[in-house]
Short mmCIF file of C-alpha atoms and ligand atoms in Angstrom, two decimals:
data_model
loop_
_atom_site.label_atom_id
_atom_site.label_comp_id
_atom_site.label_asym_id
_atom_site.label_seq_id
_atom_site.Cartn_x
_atom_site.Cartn_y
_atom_site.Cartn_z
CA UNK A 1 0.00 0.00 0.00
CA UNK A 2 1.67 3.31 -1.22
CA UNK A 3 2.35 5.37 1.78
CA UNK A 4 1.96 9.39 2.27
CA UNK A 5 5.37 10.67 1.51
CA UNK A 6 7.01 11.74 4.35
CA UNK A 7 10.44 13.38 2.92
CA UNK A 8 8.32 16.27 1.10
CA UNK A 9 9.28 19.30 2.59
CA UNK A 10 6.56 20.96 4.68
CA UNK A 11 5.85 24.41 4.27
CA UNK A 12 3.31 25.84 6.60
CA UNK A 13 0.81 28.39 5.44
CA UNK A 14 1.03 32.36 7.05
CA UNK A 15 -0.55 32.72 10.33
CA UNK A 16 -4.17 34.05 10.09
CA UNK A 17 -3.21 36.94 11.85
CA UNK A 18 -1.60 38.41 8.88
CA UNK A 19 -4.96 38.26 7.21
CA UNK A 20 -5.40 41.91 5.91
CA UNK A 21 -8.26 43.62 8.12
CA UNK A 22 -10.66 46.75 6.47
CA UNK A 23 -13.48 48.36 7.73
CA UNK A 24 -16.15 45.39 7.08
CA UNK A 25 -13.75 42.75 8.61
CA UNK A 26 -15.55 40.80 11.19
CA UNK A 27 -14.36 40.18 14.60
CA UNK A 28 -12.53 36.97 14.94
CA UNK A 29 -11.49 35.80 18.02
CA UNK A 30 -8.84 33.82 19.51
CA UNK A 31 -10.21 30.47 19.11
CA UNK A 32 -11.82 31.06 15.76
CA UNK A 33 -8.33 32.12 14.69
CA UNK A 34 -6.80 29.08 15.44
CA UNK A 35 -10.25 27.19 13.95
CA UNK A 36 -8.93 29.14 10.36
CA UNK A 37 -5.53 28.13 11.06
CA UNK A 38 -6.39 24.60 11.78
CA UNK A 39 -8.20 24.58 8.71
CA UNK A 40 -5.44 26.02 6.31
CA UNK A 41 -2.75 23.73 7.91
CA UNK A 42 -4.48 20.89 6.95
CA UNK A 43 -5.14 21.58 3.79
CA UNK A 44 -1.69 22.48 3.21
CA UNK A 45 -0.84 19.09 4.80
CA UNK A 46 -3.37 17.69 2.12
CA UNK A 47 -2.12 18.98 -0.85
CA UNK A 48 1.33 18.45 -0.01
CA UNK A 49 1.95 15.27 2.32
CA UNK A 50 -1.68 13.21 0.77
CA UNK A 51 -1.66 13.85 -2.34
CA UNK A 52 1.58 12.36 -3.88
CA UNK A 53 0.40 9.07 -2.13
CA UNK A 54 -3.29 9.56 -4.32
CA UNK A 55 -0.61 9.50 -7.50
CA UNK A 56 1.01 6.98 -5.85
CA UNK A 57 -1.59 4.16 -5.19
CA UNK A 58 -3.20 5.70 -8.68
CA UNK A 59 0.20 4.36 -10.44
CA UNK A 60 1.09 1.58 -8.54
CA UNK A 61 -2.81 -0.05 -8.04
CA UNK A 62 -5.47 1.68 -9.94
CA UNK A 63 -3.82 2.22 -13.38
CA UNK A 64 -2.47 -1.09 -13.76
CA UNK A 65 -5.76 -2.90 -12.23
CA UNK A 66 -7.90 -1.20 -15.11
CA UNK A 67 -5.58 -2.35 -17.63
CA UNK A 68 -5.22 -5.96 -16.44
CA UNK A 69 -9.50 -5.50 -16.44
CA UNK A 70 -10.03 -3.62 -19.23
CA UNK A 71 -6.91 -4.69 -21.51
CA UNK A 72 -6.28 -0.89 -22.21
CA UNK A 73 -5.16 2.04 -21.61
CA UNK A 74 -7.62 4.59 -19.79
CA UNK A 75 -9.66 6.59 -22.59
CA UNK A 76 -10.53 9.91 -21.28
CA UNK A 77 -10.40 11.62 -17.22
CA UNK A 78 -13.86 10.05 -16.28
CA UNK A 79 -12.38 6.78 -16.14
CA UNK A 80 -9.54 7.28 -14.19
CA UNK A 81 -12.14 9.76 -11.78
CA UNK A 82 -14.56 6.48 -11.61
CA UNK A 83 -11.43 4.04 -11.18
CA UNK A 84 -9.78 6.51 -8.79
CA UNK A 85 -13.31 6.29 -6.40
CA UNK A 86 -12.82 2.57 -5.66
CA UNK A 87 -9.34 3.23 -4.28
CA UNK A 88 -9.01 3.90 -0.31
CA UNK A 89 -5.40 6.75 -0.44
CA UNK A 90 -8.48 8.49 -3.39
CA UNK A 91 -11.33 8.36 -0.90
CA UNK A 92 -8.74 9.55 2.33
CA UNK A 93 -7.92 12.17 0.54
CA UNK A 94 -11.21 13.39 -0.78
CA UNK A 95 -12.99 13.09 2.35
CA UNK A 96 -10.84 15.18 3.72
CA UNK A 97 -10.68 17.67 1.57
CA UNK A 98 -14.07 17.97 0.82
CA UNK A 99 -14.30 17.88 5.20
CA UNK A 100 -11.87 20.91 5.44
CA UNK A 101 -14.57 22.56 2.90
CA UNK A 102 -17.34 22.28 5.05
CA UNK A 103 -15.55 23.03 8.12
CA UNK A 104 -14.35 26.15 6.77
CA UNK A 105 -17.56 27.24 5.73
CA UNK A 106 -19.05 26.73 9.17
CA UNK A 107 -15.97 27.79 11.16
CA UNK A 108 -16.93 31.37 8.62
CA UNK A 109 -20.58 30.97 9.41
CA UNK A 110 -20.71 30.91 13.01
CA UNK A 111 -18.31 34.15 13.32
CA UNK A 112 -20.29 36.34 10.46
CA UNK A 113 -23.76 35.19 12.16
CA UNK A 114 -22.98 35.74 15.67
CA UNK A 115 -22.51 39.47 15.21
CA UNK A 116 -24.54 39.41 11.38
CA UNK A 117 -26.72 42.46 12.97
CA UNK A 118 -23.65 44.27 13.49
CA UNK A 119 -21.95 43.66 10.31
CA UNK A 120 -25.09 44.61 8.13
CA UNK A 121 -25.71 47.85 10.15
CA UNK A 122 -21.83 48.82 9.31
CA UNK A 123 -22.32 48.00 5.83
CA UNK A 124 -25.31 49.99 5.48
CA UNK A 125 -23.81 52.90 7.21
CA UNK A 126 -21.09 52.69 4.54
CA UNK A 127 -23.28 52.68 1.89
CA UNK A 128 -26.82 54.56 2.06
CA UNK A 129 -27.70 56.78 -0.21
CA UNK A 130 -24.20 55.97 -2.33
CA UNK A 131 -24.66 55.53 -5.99
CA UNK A 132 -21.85 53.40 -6.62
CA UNK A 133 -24.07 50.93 -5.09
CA UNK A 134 -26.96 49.78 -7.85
CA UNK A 135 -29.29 47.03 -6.19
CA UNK A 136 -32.04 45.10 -8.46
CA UNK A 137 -34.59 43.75 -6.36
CA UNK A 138 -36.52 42.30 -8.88
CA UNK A 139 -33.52 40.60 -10.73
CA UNK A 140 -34.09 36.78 -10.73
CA UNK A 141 -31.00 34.85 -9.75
CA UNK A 142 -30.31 33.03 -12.90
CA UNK A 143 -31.33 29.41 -11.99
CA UNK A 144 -27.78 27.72 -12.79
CA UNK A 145 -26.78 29.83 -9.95
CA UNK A 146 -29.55 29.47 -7.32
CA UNK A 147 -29.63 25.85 -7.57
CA UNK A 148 -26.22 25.32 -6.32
CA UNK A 149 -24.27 26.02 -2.72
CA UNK A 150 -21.28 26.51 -4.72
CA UNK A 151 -18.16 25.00 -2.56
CA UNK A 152 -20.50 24.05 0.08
CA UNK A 153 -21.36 27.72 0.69
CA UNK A 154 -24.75 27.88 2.68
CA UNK A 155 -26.77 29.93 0.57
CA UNK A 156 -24.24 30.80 -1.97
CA UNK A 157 -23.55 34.07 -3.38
CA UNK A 158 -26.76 35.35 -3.71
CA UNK A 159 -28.88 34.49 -0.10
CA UNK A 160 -30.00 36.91 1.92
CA UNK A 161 -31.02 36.19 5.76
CA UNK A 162 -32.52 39.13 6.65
CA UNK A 163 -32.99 42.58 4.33
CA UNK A 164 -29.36 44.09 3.73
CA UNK A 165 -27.71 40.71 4.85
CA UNK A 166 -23.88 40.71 3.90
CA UNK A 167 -23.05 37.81 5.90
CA UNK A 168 -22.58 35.45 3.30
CA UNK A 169 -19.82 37.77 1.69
CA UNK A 170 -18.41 38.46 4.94
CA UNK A 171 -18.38 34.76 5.54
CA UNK A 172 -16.39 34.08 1.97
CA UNK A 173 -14.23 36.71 2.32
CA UNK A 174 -12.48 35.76 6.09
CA UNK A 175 -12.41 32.06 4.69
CA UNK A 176 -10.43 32.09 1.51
CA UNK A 177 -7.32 31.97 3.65
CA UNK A 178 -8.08 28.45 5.17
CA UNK A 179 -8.47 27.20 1.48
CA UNK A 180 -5.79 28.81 0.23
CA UNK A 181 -3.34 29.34 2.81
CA UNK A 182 -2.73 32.40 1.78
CA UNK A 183 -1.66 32.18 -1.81
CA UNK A 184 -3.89 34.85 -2.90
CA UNK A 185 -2.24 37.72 -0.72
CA UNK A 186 -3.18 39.35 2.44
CA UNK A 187 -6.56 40.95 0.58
CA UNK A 188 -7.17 37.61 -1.78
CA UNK A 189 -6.60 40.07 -4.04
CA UNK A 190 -3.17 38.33 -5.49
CA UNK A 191 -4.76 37.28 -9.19
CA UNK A 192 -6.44 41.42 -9.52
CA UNK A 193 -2.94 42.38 -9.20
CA UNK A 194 -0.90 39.92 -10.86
CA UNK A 195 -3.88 41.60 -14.29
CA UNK A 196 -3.00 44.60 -13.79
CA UNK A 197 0.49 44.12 -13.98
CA UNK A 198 -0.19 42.51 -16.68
CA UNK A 199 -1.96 44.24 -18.98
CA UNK A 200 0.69 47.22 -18.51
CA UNK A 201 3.55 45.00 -19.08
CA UNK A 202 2.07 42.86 -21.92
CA UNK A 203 -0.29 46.30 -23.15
CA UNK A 204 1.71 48.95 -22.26
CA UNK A 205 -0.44 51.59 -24.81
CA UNK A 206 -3.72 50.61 -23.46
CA UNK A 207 -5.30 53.18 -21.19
CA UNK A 208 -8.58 52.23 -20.68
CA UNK A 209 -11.19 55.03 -19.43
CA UNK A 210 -13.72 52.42 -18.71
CA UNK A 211 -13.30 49.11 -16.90
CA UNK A 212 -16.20 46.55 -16.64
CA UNK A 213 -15.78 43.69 -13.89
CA UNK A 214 -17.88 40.61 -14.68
CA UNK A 215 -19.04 38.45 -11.90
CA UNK A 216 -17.12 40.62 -10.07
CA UNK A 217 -18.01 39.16 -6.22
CA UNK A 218 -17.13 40.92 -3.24
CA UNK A 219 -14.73 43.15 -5.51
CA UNK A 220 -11.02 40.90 -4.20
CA UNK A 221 -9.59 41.34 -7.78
CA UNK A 222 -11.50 44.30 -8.52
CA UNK A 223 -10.07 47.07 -6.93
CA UNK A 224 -6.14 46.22 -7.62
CA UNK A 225 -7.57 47.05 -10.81
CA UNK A 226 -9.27 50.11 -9.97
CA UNK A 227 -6.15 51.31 -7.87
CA UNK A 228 -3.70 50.49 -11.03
CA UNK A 229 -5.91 52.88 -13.07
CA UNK A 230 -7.13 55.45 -10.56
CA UNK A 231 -8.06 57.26 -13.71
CA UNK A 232 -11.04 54.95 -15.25
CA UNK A 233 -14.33 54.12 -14.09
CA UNK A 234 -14.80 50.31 -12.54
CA UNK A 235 -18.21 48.99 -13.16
CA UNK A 236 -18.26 45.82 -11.05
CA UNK A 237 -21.65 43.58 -11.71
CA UNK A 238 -22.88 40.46 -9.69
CA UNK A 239 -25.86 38.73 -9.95
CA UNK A 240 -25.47 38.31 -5.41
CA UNK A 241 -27.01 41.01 -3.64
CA UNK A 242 -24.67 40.95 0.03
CA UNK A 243 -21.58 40.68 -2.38
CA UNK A 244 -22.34 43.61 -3.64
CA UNK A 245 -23.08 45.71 -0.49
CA UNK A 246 -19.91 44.29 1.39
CA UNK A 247 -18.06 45.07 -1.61
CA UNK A 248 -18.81 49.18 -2.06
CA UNK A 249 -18.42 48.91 1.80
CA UNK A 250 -15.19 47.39 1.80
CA UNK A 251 -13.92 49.54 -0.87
CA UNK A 252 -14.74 52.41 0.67
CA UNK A 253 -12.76 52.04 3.89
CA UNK A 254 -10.13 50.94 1.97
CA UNK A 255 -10.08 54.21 -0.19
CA UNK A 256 -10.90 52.69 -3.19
CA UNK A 257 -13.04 55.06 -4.96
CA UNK A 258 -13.67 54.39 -8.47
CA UNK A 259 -15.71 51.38 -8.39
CA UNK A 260 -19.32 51.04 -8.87
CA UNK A 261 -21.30 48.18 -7.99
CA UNK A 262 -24.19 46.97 -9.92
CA UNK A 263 -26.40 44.07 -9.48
CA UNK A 264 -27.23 42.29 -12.90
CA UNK A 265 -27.08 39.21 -14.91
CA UNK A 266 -24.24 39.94 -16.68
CA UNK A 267 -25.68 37.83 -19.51
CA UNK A 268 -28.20 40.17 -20.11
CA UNK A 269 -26.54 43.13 -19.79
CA UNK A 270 -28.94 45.05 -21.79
CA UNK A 271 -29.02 48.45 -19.37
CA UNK A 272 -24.95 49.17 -20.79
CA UNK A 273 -24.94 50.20 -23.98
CA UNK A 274 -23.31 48.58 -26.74
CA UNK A 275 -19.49 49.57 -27.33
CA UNK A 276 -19.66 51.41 -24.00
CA UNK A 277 -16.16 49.88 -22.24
CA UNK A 278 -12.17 49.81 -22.97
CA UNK A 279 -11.78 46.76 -20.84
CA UNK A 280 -14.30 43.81 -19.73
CA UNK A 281 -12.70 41.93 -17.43
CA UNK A 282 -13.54 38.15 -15.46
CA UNK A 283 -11.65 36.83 -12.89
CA UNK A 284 -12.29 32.99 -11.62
CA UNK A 285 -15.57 33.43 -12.97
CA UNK A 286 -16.64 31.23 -15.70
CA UNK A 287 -16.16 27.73 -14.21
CA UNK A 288 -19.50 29.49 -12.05
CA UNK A 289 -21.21 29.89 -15.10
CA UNK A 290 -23.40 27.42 -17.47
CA UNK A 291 -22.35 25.82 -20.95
CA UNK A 292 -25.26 28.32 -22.07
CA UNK A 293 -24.49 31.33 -20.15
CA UNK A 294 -21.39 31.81 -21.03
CA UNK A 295 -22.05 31.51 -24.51
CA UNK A 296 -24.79 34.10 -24.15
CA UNK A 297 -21.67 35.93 -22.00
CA UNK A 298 -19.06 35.80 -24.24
CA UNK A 299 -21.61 37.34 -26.97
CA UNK A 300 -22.44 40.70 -24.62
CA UNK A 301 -18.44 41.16 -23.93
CA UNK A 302 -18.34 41.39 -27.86
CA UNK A 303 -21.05 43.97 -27.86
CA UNK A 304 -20.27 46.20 -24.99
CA UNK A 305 -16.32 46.24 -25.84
CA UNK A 306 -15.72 49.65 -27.75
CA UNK A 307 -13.48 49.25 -30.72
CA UNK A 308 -9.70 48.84 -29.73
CA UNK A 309 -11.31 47.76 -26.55
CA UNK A 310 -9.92 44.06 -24.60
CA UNK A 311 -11.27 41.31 -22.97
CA UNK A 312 -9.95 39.30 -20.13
CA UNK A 313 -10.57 35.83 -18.51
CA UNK A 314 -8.68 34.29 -16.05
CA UNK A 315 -9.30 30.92 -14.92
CA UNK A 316 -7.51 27.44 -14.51
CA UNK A 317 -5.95 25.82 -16.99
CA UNK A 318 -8.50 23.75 -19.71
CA UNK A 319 -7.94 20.36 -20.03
CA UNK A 320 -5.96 20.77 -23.32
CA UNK A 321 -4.34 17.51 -25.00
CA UNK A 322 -1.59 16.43 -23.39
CA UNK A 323 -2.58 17.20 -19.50
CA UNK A 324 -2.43 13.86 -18.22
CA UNK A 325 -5.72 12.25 -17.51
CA UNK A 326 -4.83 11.91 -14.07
CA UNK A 327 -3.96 15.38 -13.27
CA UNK A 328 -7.64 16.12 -15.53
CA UNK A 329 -9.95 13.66 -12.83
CA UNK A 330 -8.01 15.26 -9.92
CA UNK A 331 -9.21 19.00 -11.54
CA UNK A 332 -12.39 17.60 -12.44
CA UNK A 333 -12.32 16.83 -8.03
CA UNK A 334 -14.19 20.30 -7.78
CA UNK A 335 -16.93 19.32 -9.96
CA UNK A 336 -17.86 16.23 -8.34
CA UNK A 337 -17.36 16.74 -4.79
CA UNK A 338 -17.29 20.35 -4.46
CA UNK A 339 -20.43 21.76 -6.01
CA UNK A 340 -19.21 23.22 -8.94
CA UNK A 341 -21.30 21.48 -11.22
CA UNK A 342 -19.94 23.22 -14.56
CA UNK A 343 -16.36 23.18 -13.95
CA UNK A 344 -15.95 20.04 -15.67
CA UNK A 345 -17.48 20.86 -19.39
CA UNK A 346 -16.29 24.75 -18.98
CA UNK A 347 -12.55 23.49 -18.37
CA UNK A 348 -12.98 21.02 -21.57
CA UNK A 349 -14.27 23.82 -23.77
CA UNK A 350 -12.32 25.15 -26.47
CA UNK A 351 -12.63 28.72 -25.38
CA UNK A 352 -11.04 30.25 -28.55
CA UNK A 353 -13.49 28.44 -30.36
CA UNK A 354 -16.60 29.87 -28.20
CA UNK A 355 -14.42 33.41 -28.73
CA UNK A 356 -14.58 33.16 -32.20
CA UNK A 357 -18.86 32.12 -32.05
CA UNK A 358 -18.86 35.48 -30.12
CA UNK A 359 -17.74 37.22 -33.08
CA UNK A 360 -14.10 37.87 -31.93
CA UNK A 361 -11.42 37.40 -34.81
CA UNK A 362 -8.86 34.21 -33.88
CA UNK A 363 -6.28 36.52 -34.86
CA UNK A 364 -7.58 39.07 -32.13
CA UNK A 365 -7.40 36.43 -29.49
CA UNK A 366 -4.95 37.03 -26.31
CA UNK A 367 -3.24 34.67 -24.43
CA UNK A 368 -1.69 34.33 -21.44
CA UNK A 369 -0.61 33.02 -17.84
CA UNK A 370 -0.95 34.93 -14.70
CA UNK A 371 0.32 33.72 -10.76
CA UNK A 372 -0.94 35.87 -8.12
CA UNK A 373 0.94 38.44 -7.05
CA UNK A 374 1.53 38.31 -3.47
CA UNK A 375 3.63 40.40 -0.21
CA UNK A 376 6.62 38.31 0.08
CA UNK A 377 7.47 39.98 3.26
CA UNK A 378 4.05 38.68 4.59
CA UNK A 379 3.49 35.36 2.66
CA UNK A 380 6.94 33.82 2.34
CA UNK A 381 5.92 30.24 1.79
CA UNK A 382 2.75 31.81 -0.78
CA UNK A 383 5.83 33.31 -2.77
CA UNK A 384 7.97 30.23 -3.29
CA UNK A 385 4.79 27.91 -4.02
CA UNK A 386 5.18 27.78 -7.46
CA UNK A 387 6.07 24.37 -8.26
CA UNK A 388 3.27 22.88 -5.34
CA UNK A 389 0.28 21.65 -7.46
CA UNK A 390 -3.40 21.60 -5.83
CA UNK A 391 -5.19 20.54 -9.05
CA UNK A 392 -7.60 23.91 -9.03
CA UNK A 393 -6.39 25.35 -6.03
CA UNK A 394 -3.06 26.67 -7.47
CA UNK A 395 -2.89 30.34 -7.67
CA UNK A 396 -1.78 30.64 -11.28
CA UNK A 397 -4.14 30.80 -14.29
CA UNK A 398 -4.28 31.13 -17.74
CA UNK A 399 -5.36 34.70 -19.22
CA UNK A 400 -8.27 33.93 -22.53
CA UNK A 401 -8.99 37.61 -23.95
CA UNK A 402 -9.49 39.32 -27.24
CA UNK A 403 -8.79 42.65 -28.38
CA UNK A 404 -11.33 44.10 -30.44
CA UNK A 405 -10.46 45.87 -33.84
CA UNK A 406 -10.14 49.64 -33.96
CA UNK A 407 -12.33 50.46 -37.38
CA UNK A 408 -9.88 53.03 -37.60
CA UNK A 409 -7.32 51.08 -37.36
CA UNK A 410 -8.62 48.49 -39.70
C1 SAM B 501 -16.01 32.61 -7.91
S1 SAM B 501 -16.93 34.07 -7.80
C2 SAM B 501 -15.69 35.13 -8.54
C3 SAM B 501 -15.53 36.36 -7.79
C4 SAM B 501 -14.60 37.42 -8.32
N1 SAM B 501 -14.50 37.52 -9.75
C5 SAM B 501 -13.23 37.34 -7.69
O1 SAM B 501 -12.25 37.36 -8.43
O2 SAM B 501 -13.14 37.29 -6.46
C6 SAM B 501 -18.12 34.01 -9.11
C7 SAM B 501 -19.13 35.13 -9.05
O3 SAM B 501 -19.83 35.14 -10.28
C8 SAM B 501 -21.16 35.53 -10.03
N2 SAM B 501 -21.99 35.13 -11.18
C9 SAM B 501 -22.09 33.93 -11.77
N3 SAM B 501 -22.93 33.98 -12.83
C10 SAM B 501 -23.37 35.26 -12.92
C11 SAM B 501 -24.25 35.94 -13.81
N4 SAM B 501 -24.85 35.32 -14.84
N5 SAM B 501 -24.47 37.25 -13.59
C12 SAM B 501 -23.88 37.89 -12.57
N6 SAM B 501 -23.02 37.31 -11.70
C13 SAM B 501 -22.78 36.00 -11.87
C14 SAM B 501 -21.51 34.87 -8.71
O4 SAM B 501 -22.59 35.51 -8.07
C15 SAM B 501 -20.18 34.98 -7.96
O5 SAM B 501 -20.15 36.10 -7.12
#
C-alpha cells in the first residue's frame, strides 16, 4: 500500500493573523483564529503530504488494475475519476478535503452570524444613499446559480437572511485563507494584481477610461484594478445582492473610490450600452457559469467592448491535449465533490473556439498566464509555491482575452 510521503518538505501556510483587516472585517477571536488556522494547515498538509500518495496508489494499483480489467489504456479523465473512487489513499484524501470545505464554511458561518446584525448595520452605514451601489430587487437569480451552494457555501452568493444581509460575503471573504493558505495575498486580491500588472507589461499603450468587472463578487480582484488605473471608471456587476453591499463597503474604507457596484445578470446586460467599455474583465468566474451562459456571455463582452477595446478571462488551466488524464480527474475533483457542477465541461471547452462564435477574430485572441501576485514579506511560503500543485487550487491561471479591432485602425 503506497504510503503518504514523508520526505516532502513541509511548508506551513502564514498565520491568520496576517490576514489583511478593512473596515467590514468581522471580529474573529482567539479560538476562531486558530479554527482558520487549523483549517489552512491541513489543507496544506493535504495537498502536499496526501496527495503524492493519491498519484502513488493511482500508479502503482489503480492504473495497472484497469488495464489488467479492461486490456487498455484509460480513454478519457472520467475513467480514471470512476477508477480513482474505488481506491481507499483516493477516498482519504477526498474526504478530507471535501471535510476541510465544510468546516471552513461553518468555522466562517458561526463568526459572520454571531454578530450578522452588526456587520449589516456597518455595511449599510457605509453605503446609504451611495450611488456606486446599484441594487435590483426584482432581478431573478439566474437558476444555474440558485440551484447550487457553490463550494458548500450555505446559501451561496446570492442568499440573503434578513434585508441588507452581507453575511454570506463576509463569511467568503475571512475564509479564503483556510483554502488557500494564503496564496492569494493578504486581501485575496493576489490574481487582480498579478492583471493589472499585466496588462501594462504585456499592453503597455492601453489606457482604458472604462473598466467593466464581470461576476465581479465581493470586488477581491477588482479594486487592484481600480487602484492600477485610478483614472477609469470600474463597473463591477454580480448577480449576489450581500456581495455587492460588502463590496462598495469594503472599498470604501479601503479608499478605493472608483468602483461602482451593480447588481445584474451579466448575460443580459442590456441596461450598458453597446461599445460602451475599454476593458471587460472576469476573474475565476466562468467555471461558475453554465455551458449556455457563457455563450450568451461571451456574446455581450463582444457587444459592450468599444473598438480597440480588450477582454480578459482568467481561470484554470483547460484540459488541453496532453494534460495527463490523471492530473484532468483530480481538476475535475471540484466538480464532483465540491459543487461546482460546470467546472468540468467549462474546463474542456475550447474557449477560442466559443471566442470566435462570439464574433471575436482568432487573430484578435490574447493569451496568457498569470500567478498571483503576493507580499513576500508577509506570505513567504505563498511566494515560493510555485512548483506545489493543488489541481484547481493553485494560484496561477491562464489569461483567454481578445482585443477588439479599432475600425480606424482596420
Ligand atoms: C467565484 S466568484 C468570482 C468572484 C470574483 N470575480 C473574484 O475574483 O473574487 C463568481 C461570481 O460570479 C457571479 N456570477 C455567476 N454567474 C453570474 C451571472 N450570470 N451574472 C452575474 N453574476 C454571476 C456569482 O454571483 C459569484 O459572485
Amino acid at each position: 500500500m503506497p504510503q503518504p510521503k514523508s520526505d516532502a518538505a513541509y511548508d506551513g501556510p502564514p498565520d491568520y493573523r496576517v490576514v489583511g483587516r478593512h473596515g467590514m472585517f468581522p471580529e474573529v477571536s482567539h479560538d476562531e483564529i486558530a479554527r482558520f488556522n487549523f483549517l489552512a494547515h491541513m489543507n496544506r498538509h493535504l495537498s502536499t503530504q496526501v496527495m503524492p500518495g493519491v498519484r502513488d496508489a493511482f500508479e502503482a494499483r489503480v492504473e495497472p488494475q484497469f488495464r489488467k480489467q479492461e486490456g487498455r489504456d484509460f480513454d478519457n479523465r472520467h475513467e480514471v475519476r470512476k477508477a480513482l473512487l474505488k481506491d481507499p489513499m483516493f477516498q482519504w484524501w477526498s474526504a478530507l478535503r471535501r471535510a476541510t470545505m465544510e468546516q471552513r464554511q461553518q468555522a466562517g458561518r458561526w463568526v459572520v452570524l454571531r454578530q450578522g446584525e452588526a456587520l449589516n448595520r456597518r455595511a449599510d452605514a457605509l453605503t446609504a444613499g451611495d450611488n456606486r451601489l446599484s441594487l435590483d430587487p426584482d432581478l431573478e437569480t439566474p437558476r444555474y446559480l440558485a440551484a447550487v451552494d457553490h463550494h458548500c457555501m450555505p446559501g451561496s452568493y446570492h442568499t440573503e437572511l434578513v434585508r441588507g444581509d452581507v453575511t454570506g460575503a463576509a463569511n467568503y471573504d475571512i475564509g479564503l485563507f483556510a483554502t488557500t493558505g494564503g496564496m492569494l495575498g493578504r486581501f485575496n486580491d493576489g490574481g487582480g494584481v498579478a492583471v493589472a500588472k499585466w496588462v501594462k507589461e504585456n499592453l503597455p499603450a492601453f489606457k482604458p477610461k472604462r473598466i467593466l468587472d464581470i461576476g465581479c463578487g465581493l470586488g477581491h480582484n477588482v479594486l487592484p484594478i481600480a487602484e492600477a488605473f485610478p483614472d477609469a471608471e470600474i463597473v463591477a456587476v454580480d448577480a449576489g445582492a450581500p456581495m455587492l453591499r460588502y463590496g462598495l463597503a469594503r472599498a470604501k474604507s479601503m479608499g478605493v473610490e472608483n468602483v461602482t457596484f451593480v447588481q445584474g445578470d451579466v448575460s443580459k446586460l442590456a441596461d450598458f450600452e453597446d461599445e460602451s467599455f475599454d476593458w471587460i474583465q472576469s476573474t475565476m468566474f466562468l467555471h461558475e457559469t453554465s455551458y449556455r451562459a457563457m455563450q450568451e456571455i461571451f456574446r455581450e463582452t463582444q457587444r459592450l467592448l468599444k473598438p480597440g477595446g480588450v477582454v480578459l478571462h482568467v481561470e484554470q488551466p483547460q484540459y488541453a491535449e496532453g494534460m495527463p488524464l490523471f492530473e484532468q480527474a483530480m481538476r475535475d475533483w471540484d466538480a464532483f465533490y465540491n459543487n461546482e457542477p460546470f467546472w468540468t465541461k467549462m474546463h474542456e471547452i475550447d474557449l477560442d473556439a466559443f471566442m470566435a462564435q462570439a464574433g471575436f477574430s482568432q487573430d484578435a485572441l490574447l493569451h496568457g498566464g498569470v500567478a498571483a501576485v503576493v507580499d513576500p514579506a508577509v506570505f513567504p511560503e505563498a511566494a515560493k509555491d510555485e512548483k506545489q500543485e493543488d489541481y484547481g487550487r493553485k494560484a496561477a491561471w491562464h489569461v483567454i482575452g481578445a482585443r477588439k479591432p479599432n475600425a480606424e485602425a482596420a
